[in-house]
mmCIF file of C-alpha atoms in Angstrom:
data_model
loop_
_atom_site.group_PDB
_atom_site.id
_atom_site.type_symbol
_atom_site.label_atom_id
_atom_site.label_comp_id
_atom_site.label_asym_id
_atom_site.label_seq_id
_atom_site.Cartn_x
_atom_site.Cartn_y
_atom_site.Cartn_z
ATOM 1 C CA UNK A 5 42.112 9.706 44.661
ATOM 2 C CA UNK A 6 38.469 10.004 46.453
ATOM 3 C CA UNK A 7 35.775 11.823 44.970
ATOM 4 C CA UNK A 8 32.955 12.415 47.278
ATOM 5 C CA UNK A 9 29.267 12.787 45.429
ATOM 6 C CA UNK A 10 27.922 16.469 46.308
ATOM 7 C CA UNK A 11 25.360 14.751 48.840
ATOM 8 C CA UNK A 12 28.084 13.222 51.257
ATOM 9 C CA UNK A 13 26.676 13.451 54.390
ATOM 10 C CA UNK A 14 30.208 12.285 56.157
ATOM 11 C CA UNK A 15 28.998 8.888 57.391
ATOM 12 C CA UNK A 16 29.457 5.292 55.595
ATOM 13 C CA UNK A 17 27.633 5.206 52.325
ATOM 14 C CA UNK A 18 27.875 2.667 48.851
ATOM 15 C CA UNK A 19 31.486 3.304 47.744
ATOM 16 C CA UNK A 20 32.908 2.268 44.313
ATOM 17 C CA UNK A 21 36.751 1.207 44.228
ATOM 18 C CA UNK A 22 37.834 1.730 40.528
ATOM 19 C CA UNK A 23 41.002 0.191 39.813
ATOM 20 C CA UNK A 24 42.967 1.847 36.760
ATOM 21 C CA UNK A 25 44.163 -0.525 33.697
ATOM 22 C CA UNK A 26 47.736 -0.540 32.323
ATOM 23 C CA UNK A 27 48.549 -2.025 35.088
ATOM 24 C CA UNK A 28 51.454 0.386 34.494
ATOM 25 C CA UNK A 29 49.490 3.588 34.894
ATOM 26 C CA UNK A 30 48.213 6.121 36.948
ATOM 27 C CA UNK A 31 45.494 7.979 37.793
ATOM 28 C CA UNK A 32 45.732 11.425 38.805
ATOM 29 C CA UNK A 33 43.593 14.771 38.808
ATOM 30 C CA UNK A 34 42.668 14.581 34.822
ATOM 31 C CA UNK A 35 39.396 14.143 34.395
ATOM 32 C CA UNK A 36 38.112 10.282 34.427
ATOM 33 C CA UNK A 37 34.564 9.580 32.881
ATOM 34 C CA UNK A 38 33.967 6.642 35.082
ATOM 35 C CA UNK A 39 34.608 8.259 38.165
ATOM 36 C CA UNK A 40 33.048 11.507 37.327
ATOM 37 C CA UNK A 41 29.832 9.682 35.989
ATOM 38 C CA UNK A 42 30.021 7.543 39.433
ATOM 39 C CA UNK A 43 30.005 10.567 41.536
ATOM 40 C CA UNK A 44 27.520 12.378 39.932
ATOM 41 C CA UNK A 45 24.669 8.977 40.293
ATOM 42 C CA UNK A 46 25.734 9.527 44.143
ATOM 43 C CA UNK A 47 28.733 6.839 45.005
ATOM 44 C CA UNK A 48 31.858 7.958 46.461
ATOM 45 C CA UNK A 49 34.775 6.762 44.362
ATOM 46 C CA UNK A 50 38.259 5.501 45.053
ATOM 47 C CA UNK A 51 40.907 4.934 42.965
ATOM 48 C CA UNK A 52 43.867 3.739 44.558
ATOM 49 C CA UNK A 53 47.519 3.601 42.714
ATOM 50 C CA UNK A 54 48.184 -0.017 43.977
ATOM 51 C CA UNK A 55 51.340 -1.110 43.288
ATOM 52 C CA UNK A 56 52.708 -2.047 39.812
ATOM 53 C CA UNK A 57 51.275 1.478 39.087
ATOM 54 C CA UNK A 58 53.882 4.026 37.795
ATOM 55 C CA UNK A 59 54.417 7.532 39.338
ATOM 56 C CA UNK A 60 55.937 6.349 42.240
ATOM 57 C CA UNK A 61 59.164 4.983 40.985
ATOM 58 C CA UNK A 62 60.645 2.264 39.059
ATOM 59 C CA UNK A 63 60.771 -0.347 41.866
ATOM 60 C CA UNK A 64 57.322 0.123 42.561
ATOM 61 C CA UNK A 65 55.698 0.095 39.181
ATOM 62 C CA UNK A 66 57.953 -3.220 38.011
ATOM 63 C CA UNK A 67 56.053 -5.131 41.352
ATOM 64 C CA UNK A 68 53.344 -5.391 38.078
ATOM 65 C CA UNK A 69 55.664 -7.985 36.529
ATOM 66 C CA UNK A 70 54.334 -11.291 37.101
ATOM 67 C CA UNK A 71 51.921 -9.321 40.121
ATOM 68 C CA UNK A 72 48.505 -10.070 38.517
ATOM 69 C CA UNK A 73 46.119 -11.089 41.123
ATOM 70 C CA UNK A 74 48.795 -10.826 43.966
ATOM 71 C CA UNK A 75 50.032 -8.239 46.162
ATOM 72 C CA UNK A 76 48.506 -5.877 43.238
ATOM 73 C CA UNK A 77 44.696 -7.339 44.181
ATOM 74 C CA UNK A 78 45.623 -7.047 47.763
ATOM 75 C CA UNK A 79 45.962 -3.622 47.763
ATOM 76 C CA UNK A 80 42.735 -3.069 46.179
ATOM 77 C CA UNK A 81 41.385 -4.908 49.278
ATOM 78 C CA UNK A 82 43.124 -2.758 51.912
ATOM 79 C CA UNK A 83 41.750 0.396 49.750
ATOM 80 C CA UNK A 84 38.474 -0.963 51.034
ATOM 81 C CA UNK A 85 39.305 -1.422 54.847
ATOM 82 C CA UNK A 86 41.011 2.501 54.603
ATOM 83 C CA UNK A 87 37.377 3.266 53.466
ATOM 84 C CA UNK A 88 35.250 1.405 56.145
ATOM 85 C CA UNK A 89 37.745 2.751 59.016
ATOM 86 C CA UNK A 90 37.781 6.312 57.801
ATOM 87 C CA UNK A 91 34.172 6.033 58.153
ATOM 88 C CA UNK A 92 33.271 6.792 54.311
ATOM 89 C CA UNK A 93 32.501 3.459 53.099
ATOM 90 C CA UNK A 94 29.861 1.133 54.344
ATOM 91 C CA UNK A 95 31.223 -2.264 54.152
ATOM 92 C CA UNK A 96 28.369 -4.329 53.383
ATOM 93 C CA UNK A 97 27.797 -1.737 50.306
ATOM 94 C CA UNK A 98 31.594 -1.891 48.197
ATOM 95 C CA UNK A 99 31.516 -2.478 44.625
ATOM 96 C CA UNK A 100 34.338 -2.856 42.490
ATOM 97 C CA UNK A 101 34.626 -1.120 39.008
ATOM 98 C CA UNK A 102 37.233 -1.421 36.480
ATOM 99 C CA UNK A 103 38.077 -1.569 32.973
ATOM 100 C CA UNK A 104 41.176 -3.211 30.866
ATOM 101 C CA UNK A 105 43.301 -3.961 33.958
ATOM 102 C CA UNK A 106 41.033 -2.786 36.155
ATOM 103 C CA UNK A 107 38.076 -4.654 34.731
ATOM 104 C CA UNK A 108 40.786 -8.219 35.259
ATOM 105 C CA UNK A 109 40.936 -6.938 38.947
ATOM 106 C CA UNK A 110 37.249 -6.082 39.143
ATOM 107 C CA UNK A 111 36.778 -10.115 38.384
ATOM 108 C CA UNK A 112 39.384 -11.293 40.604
ATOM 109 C CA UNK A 113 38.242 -8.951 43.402
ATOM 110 C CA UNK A 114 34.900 -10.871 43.660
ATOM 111 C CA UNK A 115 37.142 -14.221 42.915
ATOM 112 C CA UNK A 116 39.722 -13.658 45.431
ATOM 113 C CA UNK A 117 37.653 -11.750 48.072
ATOM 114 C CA UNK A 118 34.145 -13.136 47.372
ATOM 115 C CA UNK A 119 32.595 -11.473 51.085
ATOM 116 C CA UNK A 120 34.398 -8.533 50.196
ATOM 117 C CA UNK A 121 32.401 -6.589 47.166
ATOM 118 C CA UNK A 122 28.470 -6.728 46.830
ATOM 119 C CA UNK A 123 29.262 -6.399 42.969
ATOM 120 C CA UNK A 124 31.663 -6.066 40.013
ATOM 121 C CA UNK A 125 31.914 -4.727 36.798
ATOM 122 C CA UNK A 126 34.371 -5.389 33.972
ATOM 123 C CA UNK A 127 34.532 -3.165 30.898
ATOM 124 C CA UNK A 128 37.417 -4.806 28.466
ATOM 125 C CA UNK A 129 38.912 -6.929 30.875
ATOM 126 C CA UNK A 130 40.998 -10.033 30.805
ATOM 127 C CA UNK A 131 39.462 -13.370 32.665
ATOM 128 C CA UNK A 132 41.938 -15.907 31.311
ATOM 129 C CA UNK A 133 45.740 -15.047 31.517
ATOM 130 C CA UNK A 134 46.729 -18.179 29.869
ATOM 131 C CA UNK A 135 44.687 -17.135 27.264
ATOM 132 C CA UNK A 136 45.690 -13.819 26.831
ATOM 133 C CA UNK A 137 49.166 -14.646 27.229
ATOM 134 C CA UNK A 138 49.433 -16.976 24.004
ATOM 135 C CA UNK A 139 47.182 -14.092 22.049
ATOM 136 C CA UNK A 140 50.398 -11.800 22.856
ATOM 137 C CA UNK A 141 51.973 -14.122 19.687
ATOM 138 C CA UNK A 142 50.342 -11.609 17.430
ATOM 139 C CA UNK A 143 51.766 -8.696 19.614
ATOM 140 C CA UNK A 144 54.477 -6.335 18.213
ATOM 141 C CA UNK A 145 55.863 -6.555 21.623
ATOM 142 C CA UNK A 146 54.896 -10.173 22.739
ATOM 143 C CA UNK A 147 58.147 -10.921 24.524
ATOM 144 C CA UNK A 148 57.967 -7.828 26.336
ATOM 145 C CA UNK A 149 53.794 -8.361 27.039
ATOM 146 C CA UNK A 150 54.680 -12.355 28.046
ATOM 147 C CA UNK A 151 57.287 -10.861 30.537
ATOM 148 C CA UNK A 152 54.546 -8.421 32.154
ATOM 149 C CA UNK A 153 52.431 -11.366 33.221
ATOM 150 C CA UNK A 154 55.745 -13.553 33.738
ATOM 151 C CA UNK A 155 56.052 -17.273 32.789
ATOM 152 C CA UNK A 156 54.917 -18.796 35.477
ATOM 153 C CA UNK A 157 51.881 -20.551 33.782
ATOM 154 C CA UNK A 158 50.550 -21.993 36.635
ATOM 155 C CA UNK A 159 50.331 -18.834 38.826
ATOM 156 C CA UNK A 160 48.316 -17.447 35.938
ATOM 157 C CA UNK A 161 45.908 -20.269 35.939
ATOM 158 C CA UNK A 162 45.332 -19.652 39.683
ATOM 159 C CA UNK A 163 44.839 -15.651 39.013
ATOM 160 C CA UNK A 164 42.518 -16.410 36.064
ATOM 161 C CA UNK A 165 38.957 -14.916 37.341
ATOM 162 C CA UNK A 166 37.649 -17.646 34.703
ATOM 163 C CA UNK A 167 38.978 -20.726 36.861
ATOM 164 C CA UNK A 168 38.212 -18.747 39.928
ATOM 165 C CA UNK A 169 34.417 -18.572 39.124
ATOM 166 C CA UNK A 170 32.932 -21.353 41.780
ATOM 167 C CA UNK A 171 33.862 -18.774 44.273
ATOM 168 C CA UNK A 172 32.312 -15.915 42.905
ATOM 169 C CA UNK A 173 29.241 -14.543 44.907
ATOM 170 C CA UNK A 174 28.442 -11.185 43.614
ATOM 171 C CA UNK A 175 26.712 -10.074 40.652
ATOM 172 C CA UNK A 176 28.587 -9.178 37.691
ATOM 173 C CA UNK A 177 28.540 -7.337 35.070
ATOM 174 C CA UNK A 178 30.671 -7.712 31.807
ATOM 175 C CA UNK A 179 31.200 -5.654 29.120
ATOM 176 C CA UNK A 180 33.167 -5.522 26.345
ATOM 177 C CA UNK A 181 33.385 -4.048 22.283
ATOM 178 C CA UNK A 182 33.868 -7.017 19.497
ATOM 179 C CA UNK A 183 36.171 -4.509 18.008
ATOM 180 C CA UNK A 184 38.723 -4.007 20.698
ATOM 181 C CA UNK A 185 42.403 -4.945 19.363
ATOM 182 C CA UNK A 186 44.040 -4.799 23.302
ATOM 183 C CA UNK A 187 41.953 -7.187 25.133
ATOM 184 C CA UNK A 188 40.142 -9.942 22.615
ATOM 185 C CA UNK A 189 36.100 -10.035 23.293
ATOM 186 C CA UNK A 190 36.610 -13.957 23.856
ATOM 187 C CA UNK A 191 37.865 -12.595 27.185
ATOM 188 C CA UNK A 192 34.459 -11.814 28.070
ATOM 189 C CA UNK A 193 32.752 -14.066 26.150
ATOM 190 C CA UNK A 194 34.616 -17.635 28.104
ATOM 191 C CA UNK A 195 33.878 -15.336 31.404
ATOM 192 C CA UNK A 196 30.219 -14.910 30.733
ATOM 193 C CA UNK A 197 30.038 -18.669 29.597
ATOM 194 C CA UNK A 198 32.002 -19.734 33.132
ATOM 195 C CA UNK A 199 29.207 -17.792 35.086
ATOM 196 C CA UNK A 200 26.505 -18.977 33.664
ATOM 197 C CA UNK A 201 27.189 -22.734 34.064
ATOM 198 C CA UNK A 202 27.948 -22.125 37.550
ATOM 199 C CA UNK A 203 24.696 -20.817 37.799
ATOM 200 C CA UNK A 204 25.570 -17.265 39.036
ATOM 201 C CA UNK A 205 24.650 -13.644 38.879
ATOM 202 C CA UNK A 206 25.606 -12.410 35.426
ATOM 203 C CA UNK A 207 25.022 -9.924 32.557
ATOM 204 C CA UNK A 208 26.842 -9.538 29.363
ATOM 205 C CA UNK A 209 26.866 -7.054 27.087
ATOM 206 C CA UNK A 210 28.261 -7.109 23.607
ATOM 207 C CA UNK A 211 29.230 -3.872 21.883
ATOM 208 C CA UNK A 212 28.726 -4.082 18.585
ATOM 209 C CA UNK A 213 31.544 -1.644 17.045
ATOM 210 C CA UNK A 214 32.899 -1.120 20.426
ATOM 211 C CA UNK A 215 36.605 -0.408 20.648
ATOM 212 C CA UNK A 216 38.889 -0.285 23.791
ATOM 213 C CA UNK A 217 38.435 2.632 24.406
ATOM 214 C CA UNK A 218 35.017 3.787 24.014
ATOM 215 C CA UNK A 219 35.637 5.738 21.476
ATOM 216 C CA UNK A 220 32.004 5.853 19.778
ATOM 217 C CA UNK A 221 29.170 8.436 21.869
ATOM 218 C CA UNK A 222 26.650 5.247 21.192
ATOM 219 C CA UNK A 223 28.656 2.734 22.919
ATOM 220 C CA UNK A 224 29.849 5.539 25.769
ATOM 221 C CA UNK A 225 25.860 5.697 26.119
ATOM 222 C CA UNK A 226 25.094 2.130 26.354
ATOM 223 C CA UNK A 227 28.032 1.170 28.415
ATOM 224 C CA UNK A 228 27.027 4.052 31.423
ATOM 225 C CA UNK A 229 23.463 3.825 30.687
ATOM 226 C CA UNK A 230 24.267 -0.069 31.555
ATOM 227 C CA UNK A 231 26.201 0.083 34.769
ATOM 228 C CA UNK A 232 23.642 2.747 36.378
ATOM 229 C CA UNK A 233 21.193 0.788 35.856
ATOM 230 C CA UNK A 234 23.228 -2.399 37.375
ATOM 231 C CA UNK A 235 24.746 -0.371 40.240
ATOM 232 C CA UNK A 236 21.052 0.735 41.280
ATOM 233 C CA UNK A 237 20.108 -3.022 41.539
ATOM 234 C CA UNK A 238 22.736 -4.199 43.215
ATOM 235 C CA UNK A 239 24.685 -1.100 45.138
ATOM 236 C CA UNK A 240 21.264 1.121 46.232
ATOM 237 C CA UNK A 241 22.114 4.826 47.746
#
């Protein structure tokens, strides 16, 4: 789904790619608060069902079982070459955007593909599978949440943005509510404390009743008075 700011002027401008979470989700036509806030500051805004996204199918959505950081991320780069050879997106101005899931992909976009995105931001999102994967213990579902990410320990190591943070070029941005029950604020916390003894690019911000989901107007505030501020450092119109 593209949304094009009301000043397009059809030729390559800063584009946002804004990965959904789940993983096993979709996004559609309902109205989405980052994207529609993203537009409005000027960016045009993709958000691309990559696969282990459901809507299209149960073979397709179940390619998010044990996917994280693989063919999942690599659609997420190809969303940006469709940009930059539709003419829409100007390469050396991509930023990736993303919260839950999509703030994990956000971090392993700049990991994985570190020439590819000028910046990233990562609202509730996961930088240490192995991590995450023994908090699942306290899960309802664990056995069906361990499955998701699959068992092959090492493979999460190697798609942990947290281990992956040498590589890392582009700013970030990071952040997250001490309140949120899905995705543990240590998530954050180990990423922010990886970037900043490898010397990089970083902020962190700490909500201080902040939930998953943005529930509270004060943290909605913060959080998107936050990221326009980054995004006009680091991705200018």
């Amino acid at each position: 789904f593209l949304s094009l700011p009301k000043n397009f002027a059809n030729k390559p401008t800063a584009a946002i790619i804004l990965p959904h979470g789940g993983p096993m989700s979709e996004d559609g036509k309902s109205f989405d608060m980052f994207s529609t806030f993203m537009a409005n500051r000027g960016y045009v805004v993709f958000q691309p069902n990559f696969r282990g996204s459901s809507g299209y199918g149960h073979d397709f959505m179940m390619q998010a079982v044990g996917g994280y950081g693989l063919e999942m991320q690599d659609d997420l780069e190809d969303a940006v070459k469709y940009l930059v050879e539709q003419k829409i997106a100007d390469p050396k101005r991509v930023c990736i955007v993303g919260a839950s899931y999509g703030g994990y992909a956000a971090l392993m976009g700049v990991a994985k593909t570190p020439d590819l995105f000028q910046c990233a931001v990562s609202f509730a999102g996961m930088s240490d599978l192995i991590k995450m994967s023994n908090n699942f213990r306290y899960f309802t579902n664990k056995n069906t949440a361990r499955k998701q990410f699959g068992e092959d320990r090492g493979q999460l190591k190697e798609t942990s943005p947290v281990r992956l943070v040498e590589r890392i070029k582009a700013p970030v941005l990071l952040i997250h509510g001490k309140d949120d029950s899905v995705v543990p604020v240590e998530q954050s916390r180990v990423m922010a404390s990886a970037l900043k003894d490898e010397g990089k690019t970083y902020e962190y911000i700490e909500l201080e009743d902040g939930t998953h989901h943005l529930d509270y107007l004060p943290d909605r505030k913060q959080t998107f008075e936050a990221i326009d501020k980054f995004l006009n450092k680091y991705l200018p119109l």
